[in-house]
JSON list of C-alpha atoms in Angstrom, two decimals:
[
{"chain": "A", "resi": 1, "resn": "MET", "atom": "CA", "xyz": [111.24, 34.61, 12.63]},
{"chain": "A", "resi": 2, "resn": "SER", "atom": "CA", "xyz": [109.61, 35.20, 9.23]},
{"chain": "A", "resi": 3, "resn": "ALA", "atom": "CA", "xyz": [108.29, 38.12, 7.93]},
{"chain": "A", "resi": 4, "resn": "PRO", "atom": "CA", "xyz": [104.28, 36.84, 8.23]},
{"chain": "A", "resi": 5, "resn": "MET", "atom": "CA", "xyz": [105.13, 35.10, 11.54]},
{"chain": "A", "resi": 6, "resn": "GLU", "atom": "CA", "xyz": [105.86, 38.84, 12.31]},
{"chain": "A", "resi": 7, "resn": "ASN", "atom": "CA", "xyz": [102.62, 40.30, 10.18]},
{"chain": "A", "resi": 8, "resn": "GLN", "atom": "CA", "xyz": [100.55, 37.83, 12.43]},
{"chain": "A", "resi": 9, "resn": "ILE", "atom": "CA", "xyz": [102.13, 38.61, 15.71]},
{"chain": "A", "resi": 10, "resn": "ARG", "atom": "CA", "xyz": [101.67, 42.68, 15.22]},
{"chain": "A", "resi": 11, "resn": "ASN", "atom": "CA", "xyz": [97.81, 41.87, 13.77]},
{"chain": "A", "resi": 12, "resn": "LEU", "atom": "CA", "xyz": [96.84, 40.15, 16.31]},
{"chain": "A", "resi": 13, "resn": "ARG", "atom": "CA", "xyz": [98.86, 42.27, 19.26]},
{"chain": "A", "resi": 14, "resn": "LEU", "atom": "CA", "xyz": [96.66, 45.36, 17.56]},
{"chain": "A", "resi": 15, "resn": "ALA", "atom": "CA", "xyz": [93.46, 43.09, 17.16]},
{"chain": "A", "resi": 16, "resn": "PHE", "atom": "CA", "xyz": [94.10, 42.96, 21.22]},
{"chain": "A", "resi": 17, "resn": "GLU", "atom": "CA", "xyz": [94.68, 46.45, 21.77]},
{"chain": "A", "resi": 18, "resn": "ASN", "atom": "CA", "xyz": [91.39, 48.07, 19.89]},
{"chain": "A", "resi": 19, "resn": "GLY", "atom": "CA", "xyz": [89.83, 45.69, 22.21]},
{"chain": "A", "resi": 20, "resn": "LYS", "atom": "CA", "xyz": [88.74, 43.55, 18.95]},
{"chain": "A", "resi": 21, "resn": "ILE", "atom": "CA", "xyz": [89.97, 40.21, 20.82]},
{"chain": "A", "resi": 22, "resn": "THR", "atom": "CA", "xyz": [90.09, 38.80, 24.61]},
{"chain": "A", "resi": 23, "resn": "ARG", "atom": "CA", "xyz": [93.06, 38.67, 27.13]},
{"chain": "A", "resi": 24, "resn": "ASP", "atom": "CA", "xyz": [92.41, 34.66, 26.51]},
{"chain": "A", "resi": 25, "resn": "LEU", "atom": "CA", "xyz": [92.45, 34.45, 22.46]},
{"chain": "A", "resi": 26, "resn": "TYR", "atom": "CA", "xyz": [94.89, 36.43, 22.21]},
{"chain": "A", "resi": 27, "resn": "ALA", "atom": "CA", "xyz": [97.15, 34.83, 25.04]},
{"chain": "A", "resi": 28, "resn": "LYS", "atom": "CA", "xyz": [96.30, 31.17, 23.25]},
{"chain": "A", "resi": 29, "resn": "ASN", "atom": "CA", "xyz": [96.67, 32.50, 19.64]},
{"chain": "A", "resi": 30, "resn": "LEU", "atom": "CA", "xyz": [100.09, 34.37, 20.52]},
{"chain": "A", "resi": 31, "resn": "LEU", "atom": "CA", "xyz": [101.35, 31.24, 21.92]},
{"chain": "A", "resi": 32, "resn": "ARG", "atom": "CA", "xyz": [100.29, 29.01, 18.79]},
{"chain": "A", "resi": 33, "resn": "LEU", "atom": "CA", "xyz": [102.32, 31.54, 16.66]},
{"chain": "A", "resi": 34, "resn": "LEU", "atom": "CA", "xyz": [105.65, 31.97, 19.10]},
{"chain": "A", "resi": 35, "resn": "GLU", "atom": "CA", "xyz": [104.70, 27.77, 18.45]},
{"chain": "A", "resi": 36, "resn": "LEU", "atom": "CA", "xyz": [104.83, 27.30, 22.44]},
{"chain": "A", "resi": 37, "resn": "SER", "atom": "CA", "xyz": [101.19, 25.67, 22.99]},
{"chain": "A", "resi": 38, "resn": "GLU", "atom": "CA", "xyz": [102.68, 22.50, 24.66]},
{"chain": "A", "resi": 39, "resn": "HIS", "atom": "CA", "xyz": [105.38, 24.79, 26.32]},
{"chain": "A", "resi": 40, "resn": "PRO", "atom": "CA", "xyz": [104.51, 24.47, 30.17]},
{"chain": "A", "resi": 41, "resn": "THR", "atom": "CA", "xyz": [106.12, 27.97, 31.67]},
{"chain": "A", "resi": 42, "resn": "ALA", "atom": "CA", "xyz": [104.69, 29.12, 28.83]},
{"chain": "A", "resi": 43, "resn": "GLN", "atom": "CA", "xyz": [101.05, 28.43, 29.62]},
{"chain": "A", "resi": 44, "resn": "LYS", "atom": "CA", "xyz": [101.60, 29.70, 33.61]},
{"chain": "A", "resi": 45, "resn": "VAL", "atom": "CA", "xyz": [102.78, 33.03, 31.71]},
{"chain": "A", "resi": 46, "resn": "ALA", "atom": "CA", "xyz": [99.60, 32.94, 29.47]},
{"chain": "A", "resi": 47, "resn": "ALA", "atom": "CA", "xyz": [97.02, 32.06, 32.30]},
{"chain": "A", "resi": 48, "resn": "ALA", "atom": "CA", "xyz": [98.56, 34.30, 34.94]},
{"chain": "A", "resi": 49, "resn": "PHE", "atom": "CA", "xyz": [97.84, 37.83, 31.43]},
{"chain": "A", "resi": 50, "resn": "ILE", "atom": "CA", "xyz": [94.43, 36.01, 31.30]},
{"chain": "A", "resi": 51, "resn": "VAL", "atom": "CA", "xyz": [93.39, 36.83, 35.68]},
{"chain": "A", "resi": 52, "resn": "GLY", "atom": "CA", "xyz": [95.12, 39.83, 35.18]},
{"chain": "A", "resi": 53, "resn": "ARG", "atom": "CA", "xyz": [97.89, 39.27, 37.42]},
{"chain": "A", "resi": 54, "resn": "ILE", "atom": "CA", "xyz": [100.39, 40.56, 34.44]},
{"chain": "A", "resi": 55, "resn": "ASP", "atom": "CA", "xyz": [100.55, 42.83, 31.55]},
{"chain": "A", "resi": 56, "resn": "GLN", "atom": "CA", "xyz": [100.90, 42.38, 27.55]},
{"chain": "A", "resi": 57, "resn": "ALA", "atom": "CA", "xyz": [104.87, 43.57, 27.92]},
{"chain": "A", "resi": 58, "resn": "LEU", "atom": "CA", "xyz": [105.97, 41.16, 30.70]},
{"chain": "A", "resi": 59, "resn": "LEU", "atom": "CA", "xyz": [103.69, 38.32, 28.77]},
{"chain": "A", "resi": 60, "resn": "VAL", "atom": "CA", "xyz": [105.51, 39.40, 25.68]},
{"chain": "A", "resi": 61, "resn": "ARG", "atom": "CA", "xyz": [108.90, 39.53, 27.15]},
{"chain": "A", "resi": 62, "resn": "ASN", "atom": "CA", "xyz": [108.50, 36.39, 29.05]},
{"chain": "A", "resi": 63, "resn": "LEU", "atom": "CA", "xyz": [107.48, 34.28, 26.25]},
{"chain": "A", "resi": 64, "resn": "GLY", "atom": "CA", "xyz": [110.20, 36.07, 23.99]},
{"chain": "A", "resi": 65, "resn": "ASN", "atom": "CA", "xyz": [112.73, 34.29, 26.72]},
{"chain": "A", "resi": 66, "resn": "LEU", "atom": "CA", "xyz": [111.14, 31.03, 26.42]},
{"chain": "A", "resi": 67, "resn": "ARG", "atom": "CA", "xyz": [111.82, 30.43, 22.54]},
{"chain": "A", "resi": 68, "resn": "PRO", "atom": "CA", "xyz": [114.51, 28.39, 21.87]},
{"chain": "A", "resi": 69, "resn": "PRO", "atom": "CA", "xyz": [117.63, 30.37, 20.42]},
{"chain": "A", "resi": 70, "resn": "SER", "atom": "CA", "xyz": [116.99, 30.70, 16.62]},
{"chain": "A", "resi": 71, "resn": "PRO", "atom": "CA", "xyz": [119.96, 28.17, 15.04]},
{"chain": "A", "resi": 72, "resn": "PRO", "atom": "CA", "xyz": [122.99, 30.85, 14.45]},
{"chain": "A", "resi": 73, "resn": "ALA", "atom": "CA", "xyz": [124.16, 31.46, 10.64]},
{"chain": "A", "resi": 74, "resn": "PRO", "atom": "CA", "xyz": [126.39, 29.27, 8.80]},
{"chain": "A", "resi": 75, "resn": "ASP", "atom": "CA", "xyz": [130.23, 29.89, 8.93]},
{"chain": "A", "resi": 76, "resn": "PRO", "atom": "CA", "xyz": [130.56, 31.07, 6.00]},
{"chain": "A", "resi": 77, "resn": "LEU", "atom": "CA", "xyz": [134.09, 29.58, 5.90]},
{"chain": "A", "resi": 78, "resn": "ASP", "atom": "CA", "xyz": [132.18, 25.82, 6.25]},
{"chain": "A", "resi": 79, "resn": "LEU", "atom": "CA", "xyz": [130.00, 26.90, 2.70]},
{"chain": "A", "resi": 80, "resn": "PRO", "atom": "CA", "xyz": [131.23, 24.97, 0.08]},
{"chain": "A", "resi": 81, "resn": "PRO", "atom": "CA", "xyz": [132.34, 27.31, -2.83]},
{"chain": "A", "resi": 82, "resn": "PRO", "atom": "CA", "xyz": [130.59, 28.60, -5.35]},
{"chain": "A", "resi": 83, "resn": "PRO", "atom": "CA", "xyz": [129.83, 27.05, -8.77]}
]
């Protein structure tokens, strides 16, 4: 996850925790930032959060589990030699 995205997620979390945005706005923006807006299971998890069936910690954990794994780092042996 890139640093700007982490900052946006942190700012979004702080805004929600300080009561500046609603559950609905928090969930929808978190889905967008995590690139899960079109994921059907992520939408169901967000809907459960919005109506209060799950808390923020469970929302974040479940969405984190739905994210595709980041591509593995290239094997140093496969990289071309330095110039």
